[in-house]
Short mmCIF file of C-alpha atoms and ligand atoms in Angstrom, two decimals:
data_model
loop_
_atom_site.label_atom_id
_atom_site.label_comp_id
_atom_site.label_asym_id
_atom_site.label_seq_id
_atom_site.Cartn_x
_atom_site.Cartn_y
_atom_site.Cartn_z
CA UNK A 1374 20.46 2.12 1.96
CA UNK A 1375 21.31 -0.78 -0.16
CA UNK A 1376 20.77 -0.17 -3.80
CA UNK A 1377 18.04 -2.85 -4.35
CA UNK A 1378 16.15 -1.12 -1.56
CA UNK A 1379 12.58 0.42 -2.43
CA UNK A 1380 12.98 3.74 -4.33
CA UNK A 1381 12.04 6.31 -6.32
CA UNK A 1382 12.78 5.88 -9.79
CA UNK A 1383 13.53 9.89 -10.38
CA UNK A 1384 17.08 10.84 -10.47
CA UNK A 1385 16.01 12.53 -7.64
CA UNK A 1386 14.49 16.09 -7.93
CA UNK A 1387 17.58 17.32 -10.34
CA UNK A 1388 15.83 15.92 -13.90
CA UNK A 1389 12.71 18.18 -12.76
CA UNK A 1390 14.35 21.62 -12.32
CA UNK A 1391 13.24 24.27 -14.91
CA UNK A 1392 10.82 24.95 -17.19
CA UNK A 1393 13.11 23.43 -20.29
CA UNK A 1394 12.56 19.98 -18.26
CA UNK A 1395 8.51 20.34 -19.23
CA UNK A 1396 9.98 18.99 -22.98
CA UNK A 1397 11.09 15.92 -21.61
CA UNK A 1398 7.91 15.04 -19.45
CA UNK A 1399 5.71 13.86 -22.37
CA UNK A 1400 1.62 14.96 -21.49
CA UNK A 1401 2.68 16.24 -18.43
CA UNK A 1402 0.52 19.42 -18.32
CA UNK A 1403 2.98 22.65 -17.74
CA UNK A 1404 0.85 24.49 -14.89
CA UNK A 1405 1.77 21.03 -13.13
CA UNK A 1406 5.51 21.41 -12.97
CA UNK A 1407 5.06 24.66 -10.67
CA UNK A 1408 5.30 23.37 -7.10
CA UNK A 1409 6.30 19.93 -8.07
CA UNK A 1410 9.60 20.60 -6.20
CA UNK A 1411 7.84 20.87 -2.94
CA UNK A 1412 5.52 17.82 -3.23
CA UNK A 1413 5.36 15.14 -0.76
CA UNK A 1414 8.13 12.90 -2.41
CA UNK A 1415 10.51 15.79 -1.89
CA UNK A 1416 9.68 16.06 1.51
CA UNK A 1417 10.47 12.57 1.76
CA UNK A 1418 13.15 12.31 0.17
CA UNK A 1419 15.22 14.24 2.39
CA UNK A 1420 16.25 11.42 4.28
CA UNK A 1421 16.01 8.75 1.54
CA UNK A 1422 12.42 8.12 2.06
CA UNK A 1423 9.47 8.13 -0.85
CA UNK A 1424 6.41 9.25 -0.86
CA UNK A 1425 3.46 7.05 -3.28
CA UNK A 1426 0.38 7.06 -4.03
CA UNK A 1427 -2.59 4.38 -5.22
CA UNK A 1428 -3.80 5.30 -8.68
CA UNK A 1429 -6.36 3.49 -11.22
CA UNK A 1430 -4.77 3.88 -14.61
CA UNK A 1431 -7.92 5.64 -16.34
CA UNK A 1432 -7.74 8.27 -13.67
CA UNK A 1433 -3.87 9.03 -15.48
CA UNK A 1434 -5.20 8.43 -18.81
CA UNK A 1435 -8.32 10.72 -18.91
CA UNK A 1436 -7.92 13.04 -16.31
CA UNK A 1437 -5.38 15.67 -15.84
CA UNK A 1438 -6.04 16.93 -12.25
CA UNK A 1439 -5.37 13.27 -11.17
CA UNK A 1440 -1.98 13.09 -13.51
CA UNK A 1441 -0.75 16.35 -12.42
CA UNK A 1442 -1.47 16.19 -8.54
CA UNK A 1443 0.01 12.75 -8.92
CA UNK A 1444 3.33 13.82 -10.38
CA UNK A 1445 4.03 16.62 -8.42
CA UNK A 1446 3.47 15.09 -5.13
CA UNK A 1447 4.38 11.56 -5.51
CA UNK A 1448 7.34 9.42 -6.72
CA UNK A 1449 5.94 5.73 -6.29
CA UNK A 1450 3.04 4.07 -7.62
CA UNK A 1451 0.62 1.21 -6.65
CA UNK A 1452 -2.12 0.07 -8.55
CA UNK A 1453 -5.53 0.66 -6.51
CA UNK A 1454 -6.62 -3.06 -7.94
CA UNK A 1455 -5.65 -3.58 -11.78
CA UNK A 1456 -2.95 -6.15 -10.51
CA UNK A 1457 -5.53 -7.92 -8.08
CA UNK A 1458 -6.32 -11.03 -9.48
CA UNK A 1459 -10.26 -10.69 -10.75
CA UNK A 1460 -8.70 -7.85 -12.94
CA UNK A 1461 -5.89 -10.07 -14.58
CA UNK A 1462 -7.06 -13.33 -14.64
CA UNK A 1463 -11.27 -12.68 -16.51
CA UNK A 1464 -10.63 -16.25 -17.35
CA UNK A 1465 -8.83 -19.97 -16.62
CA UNK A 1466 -5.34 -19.66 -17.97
CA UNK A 1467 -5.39 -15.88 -19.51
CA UNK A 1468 -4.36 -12.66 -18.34
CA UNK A 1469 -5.15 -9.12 -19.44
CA UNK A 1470 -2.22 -6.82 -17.86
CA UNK A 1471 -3.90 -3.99 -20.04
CA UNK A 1472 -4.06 -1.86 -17.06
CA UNK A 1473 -1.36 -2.54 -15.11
CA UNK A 1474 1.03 -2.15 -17.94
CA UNK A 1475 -0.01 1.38 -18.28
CA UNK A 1476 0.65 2.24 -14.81
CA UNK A 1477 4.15 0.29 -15.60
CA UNK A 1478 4.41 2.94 -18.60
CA UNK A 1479 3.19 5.92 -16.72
CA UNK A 1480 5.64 5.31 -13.77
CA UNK A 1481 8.45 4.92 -15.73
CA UNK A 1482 7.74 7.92 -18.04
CA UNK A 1483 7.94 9.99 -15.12
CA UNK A 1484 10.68 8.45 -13.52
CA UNK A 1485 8.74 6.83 -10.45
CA UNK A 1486 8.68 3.34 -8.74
CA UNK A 1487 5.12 1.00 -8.59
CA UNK A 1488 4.52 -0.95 -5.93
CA UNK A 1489 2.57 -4.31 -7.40
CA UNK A 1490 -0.66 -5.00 -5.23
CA UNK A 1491 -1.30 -8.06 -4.47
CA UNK A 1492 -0.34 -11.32 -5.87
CA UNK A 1493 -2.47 -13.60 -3.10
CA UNK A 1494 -5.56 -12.67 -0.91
CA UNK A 1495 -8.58 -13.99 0.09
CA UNK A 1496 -10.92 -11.02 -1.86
CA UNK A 1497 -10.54 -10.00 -5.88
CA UNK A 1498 -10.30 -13.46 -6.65
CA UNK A 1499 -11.84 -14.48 -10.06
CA UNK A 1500 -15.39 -15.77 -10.00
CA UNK A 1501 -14.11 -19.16 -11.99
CA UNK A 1502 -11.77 -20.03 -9.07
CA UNK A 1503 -13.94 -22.55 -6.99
CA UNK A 1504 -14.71 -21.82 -3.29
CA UNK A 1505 -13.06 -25.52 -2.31
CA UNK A 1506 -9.39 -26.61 -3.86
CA UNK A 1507 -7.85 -30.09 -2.78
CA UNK A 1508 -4.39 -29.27 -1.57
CA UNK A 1509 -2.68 -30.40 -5.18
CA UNK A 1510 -4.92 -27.86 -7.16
CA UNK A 1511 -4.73 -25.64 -4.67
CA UNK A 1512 -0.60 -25.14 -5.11
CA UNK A 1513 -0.42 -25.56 -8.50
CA UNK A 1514 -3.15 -22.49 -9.46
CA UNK A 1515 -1.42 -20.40 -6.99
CA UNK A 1516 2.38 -21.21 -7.76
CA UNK A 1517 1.02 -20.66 -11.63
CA UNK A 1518 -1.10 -17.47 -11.06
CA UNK A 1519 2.17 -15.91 -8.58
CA UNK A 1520 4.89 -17.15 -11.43
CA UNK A 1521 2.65 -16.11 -14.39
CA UNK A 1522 1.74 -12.58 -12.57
CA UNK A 1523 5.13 -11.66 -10.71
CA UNK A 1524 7.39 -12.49 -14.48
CA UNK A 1525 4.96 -10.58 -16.41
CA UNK A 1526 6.38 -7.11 -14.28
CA UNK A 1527 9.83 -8.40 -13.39
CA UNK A 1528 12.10 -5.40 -13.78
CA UNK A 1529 9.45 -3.17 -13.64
CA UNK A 1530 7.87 -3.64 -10.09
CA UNK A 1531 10.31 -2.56 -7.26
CA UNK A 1532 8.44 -4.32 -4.64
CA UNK A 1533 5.30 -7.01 -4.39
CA UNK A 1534 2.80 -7.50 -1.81
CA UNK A 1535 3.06 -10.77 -2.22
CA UNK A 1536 0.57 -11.94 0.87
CA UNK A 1537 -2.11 -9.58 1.59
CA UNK A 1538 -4.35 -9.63 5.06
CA UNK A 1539 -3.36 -13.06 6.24
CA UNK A 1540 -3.80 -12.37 10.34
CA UNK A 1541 -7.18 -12.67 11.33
CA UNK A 1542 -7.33 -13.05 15.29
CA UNK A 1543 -10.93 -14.39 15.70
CA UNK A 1544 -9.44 -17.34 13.08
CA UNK A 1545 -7.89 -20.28 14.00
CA UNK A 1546 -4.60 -20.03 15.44
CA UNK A 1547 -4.67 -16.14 14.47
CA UNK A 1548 -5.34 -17.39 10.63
CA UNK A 1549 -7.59 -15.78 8.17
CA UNK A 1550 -9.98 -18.31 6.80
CA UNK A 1551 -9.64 -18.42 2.86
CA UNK A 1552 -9.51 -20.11 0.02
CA UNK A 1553 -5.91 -20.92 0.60
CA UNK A 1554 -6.06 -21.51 4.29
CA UNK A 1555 -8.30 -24.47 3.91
CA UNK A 1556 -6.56 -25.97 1.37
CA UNK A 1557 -3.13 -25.88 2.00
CA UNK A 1558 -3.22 -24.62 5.63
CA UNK A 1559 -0.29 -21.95 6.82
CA UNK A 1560 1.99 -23.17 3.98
CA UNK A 1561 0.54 -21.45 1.29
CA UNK A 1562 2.58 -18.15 2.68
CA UNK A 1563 5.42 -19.66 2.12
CA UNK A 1564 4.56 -21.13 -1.13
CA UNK A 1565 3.59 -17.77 -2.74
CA UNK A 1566 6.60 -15.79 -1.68
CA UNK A 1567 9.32 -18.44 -2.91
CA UNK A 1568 7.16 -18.53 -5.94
CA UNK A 1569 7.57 -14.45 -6.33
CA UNK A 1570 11.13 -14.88 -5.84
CA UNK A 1571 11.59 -17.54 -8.48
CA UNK A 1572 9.61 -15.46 -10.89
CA UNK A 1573 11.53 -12.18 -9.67
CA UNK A 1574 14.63 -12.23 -8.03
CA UNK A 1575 15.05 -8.33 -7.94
CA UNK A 1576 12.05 -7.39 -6.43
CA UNK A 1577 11.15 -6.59 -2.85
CA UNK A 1578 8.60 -9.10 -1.03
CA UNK A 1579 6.32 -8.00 1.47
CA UNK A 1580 3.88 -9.38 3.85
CA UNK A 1581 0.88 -6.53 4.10
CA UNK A 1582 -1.96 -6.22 6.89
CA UNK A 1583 -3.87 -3.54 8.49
CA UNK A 1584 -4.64 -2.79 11.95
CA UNK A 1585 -1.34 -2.79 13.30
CA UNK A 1586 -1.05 0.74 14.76
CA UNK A 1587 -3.42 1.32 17.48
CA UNK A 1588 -3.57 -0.01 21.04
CA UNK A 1589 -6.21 -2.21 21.10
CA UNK A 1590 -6.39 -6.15 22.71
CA UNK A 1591 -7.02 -7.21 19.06
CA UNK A 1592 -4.29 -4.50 17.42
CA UNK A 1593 -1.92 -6.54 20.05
CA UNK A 1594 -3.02 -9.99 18.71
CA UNK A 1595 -2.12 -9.01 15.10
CA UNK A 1596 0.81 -7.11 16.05
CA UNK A 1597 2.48 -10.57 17.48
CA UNK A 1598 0.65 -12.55 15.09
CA UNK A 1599 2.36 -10.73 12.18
CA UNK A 1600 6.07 -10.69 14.14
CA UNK A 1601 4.92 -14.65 14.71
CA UNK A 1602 4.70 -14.89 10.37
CA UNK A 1603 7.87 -12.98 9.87
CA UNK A 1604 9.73 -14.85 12.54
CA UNK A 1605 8.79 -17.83 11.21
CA UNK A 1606 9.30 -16.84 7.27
CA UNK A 1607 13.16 -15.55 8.63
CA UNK A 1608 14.15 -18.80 10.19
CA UNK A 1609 12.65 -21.31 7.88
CA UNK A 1610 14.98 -18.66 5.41
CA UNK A 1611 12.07 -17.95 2.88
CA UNK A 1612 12.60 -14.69 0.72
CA UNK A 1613 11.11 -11.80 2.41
CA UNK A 1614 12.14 -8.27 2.92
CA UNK A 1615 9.64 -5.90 4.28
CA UNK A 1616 6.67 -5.88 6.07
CA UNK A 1617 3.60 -3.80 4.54
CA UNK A 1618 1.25 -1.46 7.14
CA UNK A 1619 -1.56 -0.52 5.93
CA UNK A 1620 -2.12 1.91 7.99
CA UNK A 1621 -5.95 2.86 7.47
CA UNK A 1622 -6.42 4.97 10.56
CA UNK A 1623 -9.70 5.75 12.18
CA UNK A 1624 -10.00 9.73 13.24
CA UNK A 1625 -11.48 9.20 17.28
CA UNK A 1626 -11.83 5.04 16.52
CA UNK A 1627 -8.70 3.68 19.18
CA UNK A 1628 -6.75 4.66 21.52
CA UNK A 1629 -2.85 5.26 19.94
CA UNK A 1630 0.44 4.46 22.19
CA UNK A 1631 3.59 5.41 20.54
CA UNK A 1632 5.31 3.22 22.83
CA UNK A 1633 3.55 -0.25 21.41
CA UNK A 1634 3.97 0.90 17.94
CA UNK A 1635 7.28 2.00 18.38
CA UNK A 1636 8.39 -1.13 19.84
CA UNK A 1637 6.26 -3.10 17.39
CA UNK A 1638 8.35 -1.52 14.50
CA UNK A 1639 11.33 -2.24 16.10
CA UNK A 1640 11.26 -5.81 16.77
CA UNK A 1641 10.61 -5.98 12.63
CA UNK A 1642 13.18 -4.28 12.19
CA UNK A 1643 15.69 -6.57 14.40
CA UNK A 1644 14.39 -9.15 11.14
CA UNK A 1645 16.00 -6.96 8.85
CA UNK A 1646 12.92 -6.16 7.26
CA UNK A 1647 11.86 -2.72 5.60
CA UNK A 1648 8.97 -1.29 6.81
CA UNK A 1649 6.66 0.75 4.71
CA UNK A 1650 3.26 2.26 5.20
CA UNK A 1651 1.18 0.69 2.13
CA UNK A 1652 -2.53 2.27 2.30
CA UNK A 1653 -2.27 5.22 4.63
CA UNK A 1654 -5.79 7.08 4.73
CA UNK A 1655 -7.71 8.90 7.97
CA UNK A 1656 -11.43 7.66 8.34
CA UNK A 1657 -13.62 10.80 9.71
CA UNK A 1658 -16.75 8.44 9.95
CA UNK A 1659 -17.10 8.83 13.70
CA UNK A 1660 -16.17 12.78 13.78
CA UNK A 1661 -18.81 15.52 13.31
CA UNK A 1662 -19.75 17.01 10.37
CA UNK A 1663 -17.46 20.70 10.81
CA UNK A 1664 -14.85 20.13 8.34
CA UNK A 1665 -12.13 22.10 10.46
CA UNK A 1666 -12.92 20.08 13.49
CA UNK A 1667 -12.54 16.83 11.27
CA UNK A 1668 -9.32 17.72 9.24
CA UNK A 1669 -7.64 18.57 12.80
CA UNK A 1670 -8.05 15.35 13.98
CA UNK A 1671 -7.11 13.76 10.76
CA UNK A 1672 -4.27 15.41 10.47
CA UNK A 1673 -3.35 15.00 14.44
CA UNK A 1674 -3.74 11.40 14.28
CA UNK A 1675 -1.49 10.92 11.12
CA UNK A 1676 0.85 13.11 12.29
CA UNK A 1677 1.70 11.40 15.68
CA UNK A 1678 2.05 7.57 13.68
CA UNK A 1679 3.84 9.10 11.41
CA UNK A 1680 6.43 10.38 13.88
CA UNK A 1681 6.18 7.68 15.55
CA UNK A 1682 6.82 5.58 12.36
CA UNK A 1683 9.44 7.58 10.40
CA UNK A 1684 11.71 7.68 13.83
CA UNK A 1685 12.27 4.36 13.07
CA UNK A 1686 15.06 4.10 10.50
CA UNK A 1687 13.95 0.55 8.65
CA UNK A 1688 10.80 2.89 8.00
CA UNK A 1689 10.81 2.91 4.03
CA UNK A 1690 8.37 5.55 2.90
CA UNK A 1691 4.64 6.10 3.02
CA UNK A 1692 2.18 5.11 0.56
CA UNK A 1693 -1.26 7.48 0.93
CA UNK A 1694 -4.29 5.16 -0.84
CA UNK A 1695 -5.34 7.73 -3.08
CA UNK A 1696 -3.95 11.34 -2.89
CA UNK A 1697 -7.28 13.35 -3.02
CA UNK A 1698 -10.20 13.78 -1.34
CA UNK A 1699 -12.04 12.88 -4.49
CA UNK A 1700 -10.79 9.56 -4.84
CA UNK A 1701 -10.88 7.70 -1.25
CA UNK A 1702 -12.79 4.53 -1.77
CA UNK A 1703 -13.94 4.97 1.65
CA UNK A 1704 -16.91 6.68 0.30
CA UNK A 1705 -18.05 3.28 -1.30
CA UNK A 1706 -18.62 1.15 1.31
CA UNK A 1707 -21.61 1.53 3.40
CA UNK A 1708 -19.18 0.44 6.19
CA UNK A 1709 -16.58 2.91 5.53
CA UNK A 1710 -19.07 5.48 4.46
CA UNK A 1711 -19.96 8.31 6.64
CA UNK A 1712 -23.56 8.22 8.06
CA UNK A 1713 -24.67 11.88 7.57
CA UNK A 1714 -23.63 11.63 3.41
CA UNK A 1715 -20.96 13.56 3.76
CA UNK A 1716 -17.49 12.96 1.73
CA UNK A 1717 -15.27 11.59 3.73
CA UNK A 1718 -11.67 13.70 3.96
CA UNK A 1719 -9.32 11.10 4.51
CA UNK A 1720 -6.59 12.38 2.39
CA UNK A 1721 -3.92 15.00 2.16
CA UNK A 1722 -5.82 16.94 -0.71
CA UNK A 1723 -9.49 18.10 -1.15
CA UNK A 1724 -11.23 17.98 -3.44
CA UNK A 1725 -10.09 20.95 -5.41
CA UNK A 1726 -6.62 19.49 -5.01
CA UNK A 1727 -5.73 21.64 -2.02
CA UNK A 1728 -3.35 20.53 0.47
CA UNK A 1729 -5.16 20.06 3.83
CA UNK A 1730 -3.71 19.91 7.48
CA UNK A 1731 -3.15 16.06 6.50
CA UNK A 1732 -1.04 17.17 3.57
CA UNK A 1733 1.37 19.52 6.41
CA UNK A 1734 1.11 17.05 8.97
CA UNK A 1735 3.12 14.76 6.25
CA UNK A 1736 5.53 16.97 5.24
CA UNK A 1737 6.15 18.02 8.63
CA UNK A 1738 6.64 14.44 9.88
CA UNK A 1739 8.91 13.56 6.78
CA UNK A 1740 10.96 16.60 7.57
CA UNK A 1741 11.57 15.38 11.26
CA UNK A 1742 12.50 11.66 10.16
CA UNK A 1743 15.07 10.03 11.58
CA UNK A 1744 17.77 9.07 8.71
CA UNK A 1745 17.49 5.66 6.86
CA UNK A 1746 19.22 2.85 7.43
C1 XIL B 2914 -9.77 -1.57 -2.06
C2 XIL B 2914 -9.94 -0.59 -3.21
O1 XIL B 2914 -9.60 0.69 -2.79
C3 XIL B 2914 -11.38 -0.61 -3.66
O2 XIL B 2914 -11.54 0.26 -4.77
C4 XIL B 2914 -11.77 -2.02 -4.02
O3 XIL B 2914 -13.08 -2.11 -4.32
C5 XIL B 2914 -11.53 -2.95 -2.84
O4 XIL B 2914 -10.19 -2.86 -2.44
N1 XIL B 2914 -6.90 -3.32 1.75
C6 XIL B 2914 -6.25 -3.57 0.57
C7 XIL B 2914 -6.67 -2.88 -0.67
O5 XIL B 2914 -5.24 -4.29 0.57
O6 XIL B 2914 -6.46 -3.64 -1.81
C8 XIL B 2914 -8.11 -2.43 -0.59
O7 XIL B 2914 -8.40 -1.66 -1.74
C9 XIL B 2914 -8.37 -1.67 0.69
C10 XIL B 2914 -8.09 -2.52 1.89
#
């Protein structure tokens, strides 16, 4: 693994080892530090891999169930949305990284990496930016907004999603209609990742999108719709170095093939691309209501991408969006919600902060990986 690869920021597990170490961990609540060896990002880090987690910053602040679950299982970061752009940018011309720079502070307190989330997409945007931009306008608020955003965290964000949900297959020529799309067409991509480099050298770039894993005719389409980008980003020699999967799964949604997925990941990595998995949750909308039944199939479905996934030795790590039951924002969307009322249980712990069949179906997948490359 080449040193400016994504990583944890922990000394690995070492710095943790023994009570005496609770000193050094600042607010880090002592009950915390039993079991921390065994988290997730141990689990993953057996073959070089990490393990992260989405977090909102008042969650860390305020509540210590969050903080604690957080730091024991997890050694990288992302912000849920105080780096999306509505957050940062209230008004023309002025930022507020209030949030984000606490995450910044909490990661590196505790020795873990952050992820920044995401420097151009076609949602979060702030309600002064206009629905239209001429093509001039267009470049400059972006290119100022990516430079302005990406130097604020320079040395402090491993890696940037620096172009978020781009493939849309019912668009035109595979293109998600946005802002950016109509105004500066398919060059904006470009654009906004030499713009991140400029701004930060050291990070890692990424190109995130969703709905890559399962075997459906439009999971194919944005499968070779998202090699096309790369491809195309590679030859024309623009800075990027991984691709982001979101990998939102839907318990009993898709059919899954290994094989496609497999091959998928492969072809990325014959870029020389990392690969990580950005937003990982499990969706049990369509699964009755017996919570057995649905953390099964949960933890079935996650468990055979993730073996699918972690064979492949450009795989990076996993990201989980969220790390409790308690906190999945798929109980906010009346799309996303489940129709009987019930709380979803999309990730690894419930909502007592017990570790589910999802948790073991992690650990057990991050134990079998293949070794990094
Ligand atoms: C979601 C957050 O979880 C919600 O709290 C917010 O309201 C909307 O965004 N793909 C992404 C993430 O890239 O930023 C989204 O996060 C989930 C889908």
């Amino acid at each position: 693994m080449s040193p400016n690869r994504i990583r944890s920021g922990r000394t690995r597990r070492t710095v943790i080892a023994g009570i005496g170490a609770a000193a050094g961990l600042g607010f880090l609540d002592r009950p915390a530090l039993a079991g921390r060896e065994a988290g997730l990002a141990s689990h993953a880090a057996r073959t070089g891999r990490v393990f992260g987690t989405a977090v909102r910053s008042p969650d860390l602040t305020w509540n210590a169930t969050v903080r604690n679950e957080v730091v024991r299982e997890a050694d990288l970061l992302v912000p849920e949305y105080e780096m999306k752009w509505d957050i940062l940018g209230k008004s023309p011309g002025t930022y507020d990284f209030t949030g984000g720079d606490r995450l910044a502070a909490f990661a590196e307190q505790h020795r873990m990496g952050l992820r920044g989330h995401t420097l151009v997409w076609h949602l979060a945007l702030p309600s002064w930016l206009p629905a239209r931009l001429e093509a001039d306008e267009a470049k400059r608020v972006l290119e100022t907004h990516v430079a302005a955003v990406a130097a604020h965290y320079a040395g402090r964000v491993q890696s940037w999603d620096v172009v978020n949900e781009a493939v849309d297959p019912h668009g035109v020529d595979g293109f998600r209609d946005s802002l950016w799309r109509r105004a500066l067409g398919t060059d904006y991509i470009p654009l906004a990742f030499a713009a991140a480099a400029k701004a930060d050298p050291k990070a890692r770039l990424y190109y995130n999108d969703y709905d890559l894993e399962c075997d459906t005719p439009e999971q194919d389409l944005r499968r070779a719709k998202t090699l096309d980008i790369l491809t195309r980003l590679r030859r024309e020699g623009v800075p990027v170095h991984g691709l982001g999967i979101q990998a939102h799964l839907q318990a009993g949604r898709w059919p899954y093939d290994a094989g496609k997925f497999a091959r998928f990941l492969k072809a990325v990595a014959a870029l020389d691309l990392d690969i990580l998995i950005t937003e990982m949750d499990v969706s049990d909308r369509l699964l009755p209501a017996p919570e057995a039944e649905r953390d099964a199939a949960v933890a079935a479905l996650a468990g055979e991408v993730l073996a699918t996934f972690l064979a492949e030795p450009r795989a990076a790590g996993v990201v989980t969006w969220g790390l409790s039951d308690r906190q999945t924002w798929l109980n906010d969307l009346p799309t996303h919600r489940r129709t009987d009322g019930l709380p979803q249980r999309a990730l690894p712990l419930d909502r007592d902060g017990g570790r589910k069949p999802l948790w073991n179906a992690m650990a057990r997948a991050f134990d079998a990986a293949a070794p990094q490359r």
